[in-house]
CSV table of C-alpha atoms and ligand atoms in Angstrom, one decimal:
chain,number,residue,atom,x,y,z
A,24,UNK,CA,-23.7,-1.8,22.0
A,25,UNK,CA,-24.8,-4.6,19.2
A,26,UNK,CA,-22.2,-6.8,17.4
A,27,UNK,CA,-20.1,-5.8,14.8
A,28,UNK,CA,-20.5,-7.2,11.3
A,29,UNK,CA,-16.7,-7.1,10.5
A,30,UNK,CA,-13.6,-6.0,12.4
A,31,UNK,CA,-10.3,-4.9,10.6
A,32,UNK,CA,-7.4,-5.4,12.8
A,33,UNK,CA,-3.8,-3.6,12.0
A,34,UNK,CA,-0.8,-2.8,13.6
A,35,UNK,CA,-1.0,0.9,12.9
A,36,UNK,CA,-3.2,4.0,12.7
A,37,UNK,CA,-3.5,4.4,8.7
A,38,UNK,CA,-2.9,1.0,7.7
A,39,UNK,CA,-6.6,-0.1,7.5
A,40,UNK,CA,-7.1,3.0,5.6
A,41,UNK,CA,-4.7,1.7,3.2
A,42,UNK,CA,-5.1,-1.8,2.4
A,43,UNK,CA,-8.7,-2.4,2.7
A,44,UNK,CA,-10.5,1.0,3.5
A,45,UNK,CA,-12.2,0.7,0.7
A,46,UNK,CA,-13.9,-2.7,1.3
A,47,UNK,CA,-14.7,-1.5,4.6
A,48,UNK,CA,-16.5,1.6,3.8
A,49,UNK,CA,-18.5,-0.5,1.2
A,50,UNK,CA,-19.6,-2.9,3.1
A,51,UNK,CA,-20.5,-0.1,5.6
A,52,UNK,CA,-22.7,1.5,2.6
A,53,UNK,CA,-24.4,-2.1,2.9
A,54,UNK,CA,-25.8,-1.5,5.9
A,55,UNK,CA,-23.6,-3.8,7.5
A,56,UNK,CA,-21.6,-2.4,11.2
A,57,UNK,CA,-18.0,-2.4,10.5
A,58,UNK,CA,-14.9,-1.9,13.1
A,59,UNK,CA,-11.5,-0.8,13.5
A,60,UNK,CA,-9.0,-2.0,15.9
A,61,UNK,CA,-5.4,-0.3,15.8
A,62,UNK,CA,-2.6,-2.5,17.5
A,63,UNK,CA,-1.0,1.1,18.1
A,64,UNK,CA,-1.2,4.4,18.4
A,65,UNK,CA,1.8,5.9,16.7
A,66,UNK,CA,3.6,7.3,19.1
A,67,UNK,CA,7.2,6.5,17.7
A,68,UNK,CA,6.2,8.2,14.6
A,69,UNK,CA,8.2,11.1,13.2
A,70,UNK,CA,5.4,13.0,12.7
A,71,UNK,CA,2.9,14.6,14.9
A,72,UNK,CA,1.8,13.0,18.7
A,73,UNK,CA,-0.1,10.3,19.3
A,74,UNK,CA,-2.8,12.6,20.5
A,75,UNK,CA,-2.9,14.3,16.8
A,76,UNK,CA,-3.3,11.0,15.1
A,77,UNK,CA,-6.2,9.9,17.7
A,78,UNK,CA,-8.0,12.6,16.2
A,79,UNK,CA,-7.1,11.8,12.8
A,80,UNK,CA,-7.9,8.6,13.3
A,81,UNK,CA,-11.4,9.4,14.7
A,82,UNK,CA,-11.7,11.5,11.7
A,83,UNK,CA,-11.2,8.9,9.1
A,84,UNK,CA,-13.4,6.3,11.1
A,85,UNK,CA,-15.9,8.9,10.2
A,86,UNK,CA,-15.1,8.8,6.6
A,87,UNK,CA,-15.2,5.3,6.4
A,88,UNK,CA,-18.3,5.3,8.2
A,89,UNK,CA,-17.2,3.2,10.6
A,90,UNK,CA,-19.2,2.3,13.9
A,91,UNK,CA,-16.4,1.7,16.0
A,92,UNK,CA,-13.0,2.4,16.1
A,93,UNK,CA,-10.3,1.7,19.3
A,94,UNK,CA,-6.4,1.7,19.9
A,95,UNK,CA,-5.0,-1.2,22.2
A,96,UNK,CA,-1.7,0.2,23.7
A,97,UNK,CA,0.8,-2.0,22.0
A,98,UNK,CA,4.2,0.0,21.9
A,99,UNK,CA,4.6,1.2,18.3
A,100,UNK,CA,7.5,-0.6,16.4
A,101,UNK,CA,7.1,-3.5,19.1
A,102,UNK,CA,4.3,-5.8,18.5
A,103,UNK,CA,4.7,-8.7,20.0
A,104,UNK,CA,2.7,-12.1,19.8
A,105,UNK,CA,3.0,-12.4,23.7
A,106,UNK,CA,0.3,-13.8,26.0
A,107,UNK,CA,-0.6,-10.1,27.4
A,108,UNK,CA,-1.3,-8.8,24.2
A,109,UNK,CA,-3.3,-11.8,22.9
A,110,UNK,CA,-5.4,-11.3,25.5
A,111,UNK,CA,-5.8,-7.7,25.0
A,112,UNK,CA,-7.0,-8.5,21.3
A,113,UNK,CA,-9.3,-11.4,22.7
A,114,UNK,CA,-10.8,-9.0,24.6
A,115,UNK,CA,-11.6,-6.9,21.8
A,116,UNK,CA,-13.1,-9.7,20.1
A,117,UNK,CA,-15.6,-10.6,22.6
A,118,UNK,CA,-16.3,-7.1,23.3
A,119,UNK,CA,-16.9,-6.5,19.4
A,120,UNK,CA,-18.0,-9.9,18.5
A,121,UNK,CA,-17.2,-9.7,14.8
A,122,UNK,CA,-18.2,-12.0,12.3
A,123,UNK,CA,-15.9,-11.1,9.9
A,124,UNK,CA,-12.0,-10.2,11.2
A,125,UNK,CA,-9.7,-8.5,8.1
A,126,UNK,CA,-5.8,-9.4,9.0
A,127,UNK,CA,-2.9,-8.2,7.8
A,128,UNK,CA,-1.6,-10.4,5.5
A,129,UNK,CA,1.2,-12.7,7.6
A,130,UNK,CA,4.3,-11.6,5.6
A,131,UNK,CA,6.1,-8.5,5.0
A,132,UNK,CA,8.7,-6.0,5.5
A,133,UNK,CA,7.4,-4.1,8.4
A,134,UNK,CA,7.5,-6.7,11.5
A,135,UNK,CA,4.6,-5.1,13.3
A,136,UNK,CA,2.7,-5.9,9.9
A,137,UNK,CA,3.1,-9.3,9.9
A,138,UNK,CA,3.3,-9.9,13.9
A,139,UNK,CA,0.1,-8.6,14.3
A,140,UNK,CA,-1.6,-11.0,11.8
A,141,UNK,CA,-0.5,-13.8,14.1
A,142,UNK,CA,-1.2,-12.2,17.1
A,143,UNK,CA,-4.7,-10.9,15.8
A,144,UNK,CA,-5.5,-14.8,14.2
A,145,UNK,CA,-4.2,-16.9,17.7
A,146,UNK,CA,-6.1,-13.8,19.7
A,147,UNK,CA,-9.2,-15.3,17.5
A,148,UNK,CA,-8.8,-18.8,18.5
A,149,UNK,CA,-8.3,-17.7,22.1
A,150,UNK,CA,-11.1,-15.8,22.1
A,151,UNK,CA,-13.4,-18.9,21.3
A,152,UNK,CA,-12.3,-21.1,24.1
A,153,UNK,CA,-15.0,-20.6,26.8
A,154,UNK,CA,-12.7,-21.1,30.0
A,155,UNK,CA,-10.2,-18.4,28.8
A,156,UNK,CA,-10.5,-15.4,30.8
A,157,UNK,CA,-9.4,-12.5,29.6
A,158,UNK,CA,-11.4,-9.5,31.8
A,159,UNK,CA,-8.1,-8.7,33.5
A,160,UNK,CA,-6.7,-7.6,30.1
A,161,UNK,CA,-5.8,-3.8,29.4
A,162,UNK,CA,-9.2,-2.4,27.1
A,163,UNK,CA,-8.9,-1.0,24.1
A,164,UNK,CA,-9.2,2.9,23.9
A,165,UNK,CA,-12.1,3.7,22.3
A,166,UNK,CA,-11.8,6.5,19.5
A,167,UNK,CA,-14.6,6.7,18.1
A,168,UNK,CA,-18.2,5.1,18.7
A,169,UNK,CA,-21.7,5.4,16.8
A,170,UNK,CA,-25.3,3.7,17.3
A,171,UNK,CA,-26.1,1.6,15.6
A,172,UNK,CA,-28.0,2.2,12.8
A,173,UNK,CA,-31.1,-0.1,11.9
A,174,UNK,CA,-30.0,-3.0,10.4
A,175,UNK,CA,-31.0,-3.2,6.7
A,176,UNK,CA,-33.4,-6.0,5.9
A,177,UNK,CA,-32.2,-9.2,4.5
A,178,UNK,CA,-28.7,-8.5,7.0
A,179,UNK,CA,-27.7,-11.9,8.1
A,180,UNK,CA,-28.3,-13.7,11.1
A,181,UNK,CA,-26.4,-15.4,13.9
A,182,UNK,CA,-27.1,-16.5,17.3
A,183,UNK,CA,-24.6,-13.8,18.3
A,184,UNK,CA,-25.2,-12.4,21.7
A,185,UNK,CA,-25.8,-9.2,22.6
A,186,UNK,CA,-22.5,-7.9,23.5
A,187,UNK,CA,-23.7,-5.9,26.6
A,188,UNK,CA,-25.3,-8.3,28.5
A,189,UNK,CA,-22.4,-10.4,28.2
A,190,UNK,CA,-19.2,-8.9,26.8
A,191,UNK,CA,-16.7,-10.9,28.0
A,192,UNK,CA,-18.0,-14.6,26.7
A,193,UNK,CA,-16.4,-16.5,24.5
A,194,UNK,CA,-16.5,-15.3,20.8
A,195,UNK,CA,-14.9,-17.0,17.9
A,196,UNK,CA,-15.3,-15.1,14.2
A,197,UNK,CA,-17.1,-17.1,11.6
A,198,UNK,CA,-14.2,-16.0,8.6
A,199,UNK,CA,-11.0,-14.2,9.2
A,200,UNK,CA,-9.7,-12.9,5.8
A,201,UNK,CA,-6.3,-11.5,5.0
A,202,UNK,CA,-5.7,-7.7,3.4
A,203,UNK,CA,-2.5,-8.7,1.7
A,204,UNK,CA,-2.0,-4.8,-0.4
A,205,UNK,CA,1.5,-4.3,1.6
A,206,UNK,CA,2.9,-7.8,0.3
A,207,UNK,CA,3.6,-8.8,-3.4
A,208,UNK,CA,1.3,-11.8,-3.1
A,209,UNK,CA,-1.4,-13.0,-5.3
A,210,UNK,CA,-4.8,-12.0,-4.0
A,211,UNK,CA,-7.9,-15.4,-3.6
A,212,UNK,CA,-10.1,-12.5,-4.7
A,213,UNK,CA,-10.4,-8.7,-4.6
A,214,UNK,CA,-13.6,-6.7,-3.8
A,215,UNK,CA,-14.5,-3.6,-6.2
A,216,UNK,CA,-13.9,-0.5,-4.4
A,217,UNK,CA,-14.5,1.9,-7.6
A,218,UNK,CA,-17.3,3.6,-6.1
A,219,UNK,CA,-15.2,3.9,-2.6
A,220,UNK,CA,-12.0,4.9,-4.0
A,221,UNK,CA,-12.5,8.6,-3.7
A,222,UNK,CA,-13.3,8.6,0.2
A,223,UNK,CA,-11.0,5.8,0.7
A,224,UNK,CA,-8.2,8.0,-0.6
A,225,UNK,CA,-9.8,10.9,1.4
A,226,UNK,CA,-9.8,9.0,5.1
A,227,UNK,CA,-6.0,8.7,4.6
A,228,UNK,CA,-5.6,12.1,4.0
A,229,UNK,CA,-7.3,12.8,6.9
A,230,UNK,CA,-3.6,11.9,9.2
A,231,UNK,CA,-2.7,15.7,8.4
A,232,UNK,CA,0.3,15.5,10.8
A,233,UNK,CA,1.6,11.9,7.7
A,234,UNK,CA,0.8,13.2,4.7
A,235,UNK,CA,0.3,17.0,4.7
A,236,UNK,CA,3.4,17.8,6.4
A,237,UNK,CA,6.4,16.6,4.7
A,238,UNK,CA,9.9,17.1,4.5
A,239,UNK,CA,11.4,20.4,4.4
A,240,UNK,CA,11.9,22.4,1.2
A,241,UNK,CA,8.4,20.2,-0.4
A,242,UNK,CA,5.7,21.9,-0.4
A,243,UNK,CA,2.0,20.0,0.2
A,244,UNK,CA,0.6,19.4,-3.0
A,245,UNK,CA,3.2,17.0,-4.7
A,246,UNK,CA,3.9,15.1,-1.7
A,247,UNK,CA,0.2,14.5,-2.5
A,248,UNK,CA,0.5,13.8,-5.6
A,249,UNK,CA,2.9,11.1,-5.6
A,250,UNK,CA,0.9,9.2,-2.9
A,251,UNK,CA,-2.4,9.5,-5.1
A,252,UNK,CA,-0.7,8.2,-7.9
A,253,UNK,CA,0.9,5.3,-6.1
A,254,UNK,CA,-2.8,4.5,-4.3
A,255,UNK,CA,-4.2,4.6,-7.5
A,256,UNK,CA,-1.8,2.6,-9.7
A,257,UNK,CA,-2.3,-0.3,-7.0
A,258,UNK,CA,-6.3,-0.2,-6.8
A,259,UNK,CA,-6.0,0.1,-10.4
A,260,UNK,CA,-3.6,-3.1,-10.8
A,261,UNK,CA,-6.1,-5.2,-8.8
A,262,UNK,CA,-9.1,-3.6,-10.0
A,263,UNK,CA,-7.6,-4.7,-13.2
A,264,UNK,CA,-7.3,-8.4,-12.2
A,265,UNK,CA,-11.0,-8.4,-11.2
A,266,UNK,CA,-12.0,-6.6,-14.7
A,267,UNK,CA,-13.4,-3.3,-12.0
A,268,UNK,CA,-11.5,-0.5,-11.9
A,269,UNK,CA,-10.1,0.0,-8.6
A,270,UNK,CA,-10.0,-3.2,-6.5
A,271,UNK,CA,-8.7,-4.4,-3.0
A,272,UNK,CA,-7.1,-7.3,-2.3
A,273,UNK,CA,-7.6,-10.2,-0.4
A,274,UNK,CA,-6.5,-13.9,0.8
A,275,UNK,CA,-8.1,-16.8,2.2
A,276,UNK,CA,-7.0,-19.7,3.4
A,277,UNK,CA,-10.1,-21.5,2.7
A,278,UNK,CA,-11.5,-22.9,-0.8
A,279,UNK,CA,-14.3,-20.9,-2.8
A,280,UNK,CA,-17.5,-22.4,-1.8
A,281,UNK,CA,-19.6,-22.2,-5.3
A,282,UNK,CA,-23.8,-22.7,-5.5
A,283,UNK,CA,-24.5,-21.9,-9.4
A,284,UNK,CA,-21.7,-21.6,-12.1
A,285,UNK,CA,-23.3,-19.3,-13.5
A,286,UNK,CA,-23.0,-17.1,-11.2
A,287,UNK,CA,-18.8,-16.8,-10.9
A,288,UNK,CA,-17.6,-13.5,-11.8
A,289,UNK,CA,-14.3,-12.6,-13.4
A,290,UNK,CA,-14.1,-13.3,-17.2
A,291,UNK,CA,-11.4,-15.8,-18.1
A,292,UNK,CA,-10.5,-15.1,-21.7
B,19,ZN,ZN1,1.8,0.1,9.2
């Protein structure tokens, strides 16, 4: 098991899918090895067992052509920034060794949205500190696992470790950035999914038992139909404020960092 280039962390199955999906099946496209780590795995939903939406889960992975997917067992509806489950997500971390972590964004409506960004960004500063030990800490269940491919020419380098030789050392992510699509915030930048947007929508779909099956009397197609058009109006409002077409957004904490003018995108007037 190699590294992965980025890691997107959420508190449940189908969130990723929704709020950066897109970016993630990009950058997969790029040659680069992208992860997905569920807090969850949806077992106080409404709809369908947690065993269905493993699948599903697995299933969209694939879409998004991601390399590695797993499900901590954090109680759904209760995620809690406690020591146990910081660890849990440390271990992760190490295990993965991400360069890149996507949060969600630290405010919201849903508390397991916004607990697990803290959790997942203090499990990321744990995670660095060399005489933490977190081996003892419950695995993630892993859902779906692929080689990796060769890596593209040109793919950055890091003095990153092989994971397998050593997969419990410490690990500390070079940039954690924040998927903020759930919260009415003003995104530091969004990245251009327009080529992505069709299989993006399409690994959503894949949770049959969330979106396929909905209440009584309503049949499939404009349950459908109203979550397309919802998806798309939002990838199209900040694909608008990037001048793409569909966009995802994102939040860091840091400044821009800028080499060449010149090179800046986004027209201002
Ligand atoms: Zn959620």
């Amino acid at each position: 098991m190699s590294s992965l280039d980025i890691l997107a962390m959420a508190a449940h199955r189908d969130d990723v899918e929704q709020t950066c999906g897109g970016t993630l099946l990009k950058m997969a496209q790029r040659g680069y090895r992208t992860g997905i780590l569920d807090l969850t795995r949806g077992e106080m939903g409404t709809r369908g067992s947690a065993e269905e939406r493993e699948q599903e889960a697995a299933e969209a992975a694939r879409i998004l052509q991601a390399c590695w997917r797993g499900a901590l067992d954090i109680p759904d509806g209760r995620v809690e920034n406690t020591w146990e489950n910081k660890l849990k997500v440390a271990r992760v971390l190490r295990e993965q060794r991400p360069r890149i972590v996507i949060l969600p964004y630290w405010k919201g409506r849903h508390p397991d949205h916004y607990t697990a960004s803290t959790l997942g960004y203090e499990a990321c500063f744990l995670s660095g500190l060399a005489r933490l030990d977190c081996s003892a800490a419950v695995p993630a269940a892993v859902v779906a696992s692929v080689s990796p491919a060769t890596p593209r020419a040109g793919r950055p380098r890091d003095s990153r470790q092989d994971a397998s030789a050593t997969p419990l050392t410490s690990h500390r992510p070079f940039k954690i950035i924040y998927a903020t699509l759930y919260y009415d915030v003003r995104p530091t930048f969004v990245v251009d999914i327009t080529e992505q947007f069709e299989a993006r929508f399409q690994s959503l779909m894949a949770y049959k038992t969330q979106f396929s099956d909905q209440e009584a009397g309503k049949d499939l197609f404009p349950a459908q139909k109203e979550i397309r058009s919802r998806i798309e109006a939002m990838a199209r409002f900040y694909g608008m404020l990037g001048g793409v077409e569909y966009g995802e957004p994102f939040l860091q904490k840091e400044v821009g960092l800028v080499e060449d003018l010149l090179m800046i995108p986004v027209k201002s007037i």
